[in-house]
Coordinates of C-alpha atoms in Angstrom, one line a residue:
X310 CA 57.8 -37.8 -12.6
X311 CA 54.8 -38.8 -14.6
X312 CA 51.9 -37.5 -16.0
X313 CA 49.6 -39.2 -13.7
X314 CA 47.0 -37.3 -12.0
X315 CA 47.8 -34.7 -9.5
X316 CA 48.2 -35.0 -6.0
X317 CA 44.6 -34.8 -4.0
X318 CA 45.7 -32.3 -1.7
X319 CA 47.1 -29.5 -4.6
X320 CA 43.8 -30.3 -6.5
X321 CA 41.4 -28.9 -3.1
X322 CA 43.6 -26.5 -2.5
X323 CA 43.2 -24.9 -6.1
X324 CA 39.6 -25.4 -6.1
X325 CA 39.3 -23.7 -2.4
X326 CA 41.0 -20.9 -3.8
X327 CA 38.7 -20.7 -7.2
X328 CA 35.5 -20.9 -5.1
X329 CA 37.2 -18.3 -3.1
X330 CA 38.1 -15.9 -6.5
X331 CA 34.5 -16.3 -7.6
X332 CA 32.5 -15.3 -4.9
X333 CA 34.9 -12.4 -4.2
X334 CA 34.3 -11.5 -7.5
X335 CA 30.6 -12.1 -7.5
X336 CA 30.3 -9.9 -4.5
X337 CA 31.5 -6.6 -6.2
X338 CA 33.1 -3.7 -4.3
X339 CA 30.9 -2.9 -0.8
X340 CA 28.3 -0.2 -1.5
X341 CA 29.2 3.5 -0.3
X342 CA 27.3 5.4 1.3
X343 CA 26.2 7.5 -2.0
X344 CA 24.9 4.8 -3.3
X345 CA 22.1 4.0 -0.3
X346 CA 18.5 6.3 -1.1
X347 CA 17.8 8.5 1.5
X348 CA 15.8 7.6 4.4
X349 CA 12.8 9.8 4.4
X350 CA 11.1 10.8 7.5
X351 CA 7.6 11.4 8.3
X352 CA 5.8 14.6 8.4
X353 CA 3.1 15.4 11.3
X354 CA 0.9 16.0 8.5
X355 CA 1.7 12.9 6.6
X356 CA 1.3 10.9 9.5
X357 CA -2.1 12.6 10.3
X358 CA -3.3 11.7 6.7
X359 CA -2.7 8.3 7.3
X360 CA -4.0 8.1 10.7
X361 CA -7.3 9.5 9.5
X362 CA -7.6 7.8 5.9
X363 CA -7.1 4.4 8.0
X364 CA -9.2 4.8 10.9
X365 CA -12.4 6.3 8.9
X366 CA -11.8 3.4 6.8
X367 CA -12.1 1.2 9.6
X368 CA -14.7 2.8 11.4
X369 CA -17.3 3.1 8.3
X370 CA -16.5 -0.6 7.2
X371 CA -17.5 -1.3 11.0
X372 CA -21.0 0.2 10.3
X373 CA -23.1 3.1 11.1
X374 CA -22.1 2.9 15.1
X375 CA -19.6 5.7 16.4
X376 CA -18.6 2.9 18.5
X377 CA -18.4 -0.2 16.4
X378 CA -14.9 -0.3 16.4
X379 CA -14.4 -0.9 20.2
X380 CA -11.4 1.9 20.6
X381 CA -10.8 5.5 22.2
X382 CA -9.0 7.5 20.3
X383 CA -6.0 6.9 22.2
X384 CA -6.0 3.4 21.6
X385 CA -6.1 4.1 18.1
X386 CA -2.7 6.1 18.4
X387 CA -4.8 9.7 18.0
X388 CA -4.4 13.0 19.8
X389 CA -7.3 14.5 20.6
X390 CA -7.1 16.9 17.8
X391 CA -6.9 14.2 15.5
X392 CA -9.5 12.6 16.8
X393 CA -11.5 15.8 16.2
X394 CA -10.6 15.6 12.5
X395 CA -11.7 11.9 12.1
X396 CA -15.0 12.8 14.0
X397 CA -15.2 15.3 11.4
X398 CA -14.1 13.2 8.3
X399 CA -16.8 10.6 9.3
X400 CA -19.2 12.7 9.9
X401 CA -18.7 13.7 5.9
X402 CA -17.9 10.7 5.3
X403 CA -21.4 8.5 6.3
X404 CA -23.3 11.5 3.8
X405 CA -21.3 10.4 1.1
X406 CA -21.4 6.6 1.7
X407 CA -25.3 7.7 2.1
X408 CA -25.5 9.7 -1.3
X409 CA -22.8 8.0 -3.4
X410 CA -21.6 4.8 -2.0
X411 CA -18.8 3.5 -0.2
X412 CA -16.3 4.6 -2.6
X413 CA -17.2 8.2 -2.7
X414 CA -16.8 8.0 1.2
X415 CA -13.1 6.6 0.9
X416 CA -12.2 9.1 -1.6
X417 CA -13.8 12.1 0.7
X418 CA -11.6 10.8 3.7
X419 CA -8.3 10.8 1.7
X420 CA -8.8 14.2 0.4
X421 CA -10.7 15.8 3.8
X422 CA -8.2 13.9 6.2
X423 CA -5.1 15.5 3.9
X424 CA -6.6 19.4 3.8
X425 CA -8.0 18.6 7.5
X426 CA -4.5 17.6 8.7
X427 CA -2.4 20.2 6.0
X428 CA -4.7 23.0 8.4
X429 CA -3.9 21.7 11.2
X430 CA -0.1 20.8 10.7
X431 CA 0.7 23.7 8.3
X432 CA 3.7 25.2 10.6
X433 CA 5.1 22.2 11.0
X434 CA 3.3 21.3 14.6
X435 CA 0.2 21.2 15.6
X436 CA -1.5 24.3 16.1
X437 CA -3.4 25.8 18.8
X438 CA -2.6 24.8 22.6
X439 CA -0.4 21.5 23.3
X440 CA -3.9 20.1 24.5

């Protein structure tokens, strides 16, 4: 019984085990439930805002053409009211990129698609008939 170096197989085994201890430790307990934030969900009228503000945005960088994007409304992911509010929007929308440049027409569309849609949406669903 010396004091010569120790056997290869005790030396793995305690090293196995400290790589095990350390990542166990460097892991922490398993998040709960509490801890997670909650999911938040959509509104109809959030969605509609973004639906608009996108696709005027697309349709006015297209140019001047009601058509220069190359989509129906349904391609776009619309209803048809919805695509009654962006006819709308743009129609707004081209006067101010007219009068005050293309950055008066993105702000019009943000804050005309959100009242536009907050109208439409204010119960909760759309209003008027389901077509």
């Amino acid at each position: 019984m010396g004091s010569g170096p120790a056997p290869r197989r005790a030396t793995a085994a305690c090293a196995a085990t400290a790589l095990l201890a350390a990542a166990l430790l460097a892991c922490g307990p398993p998040p709960s439930a509490s801890d997670a934030p909650a999911p938040h969900t959509t509104s109809p009228q959030e969605l509609c805002t973004t639906l608009i503000t996108h696709w005027a945005g697309v349709v006015l960088d297209a140019g001047q053409d009601r058509d220069a994007v190359g989509l129906d409304y349904q391609a776009m992911g619309l209803s048809g009211d919805q695509n009654e509010i962006l006819r709308a929007v743009l129609d707004g929308a081209r006067t101010e990129q007219r009068t005050r440049g293309p950055a008066a027409a993105r702000e019009f569309t943000a804050r005309e698609g959100a009242r536009r849609c907050a109208g439409h949406y204010r119960s909760g669903t759309p209003t008027g008939g389901p077509w």
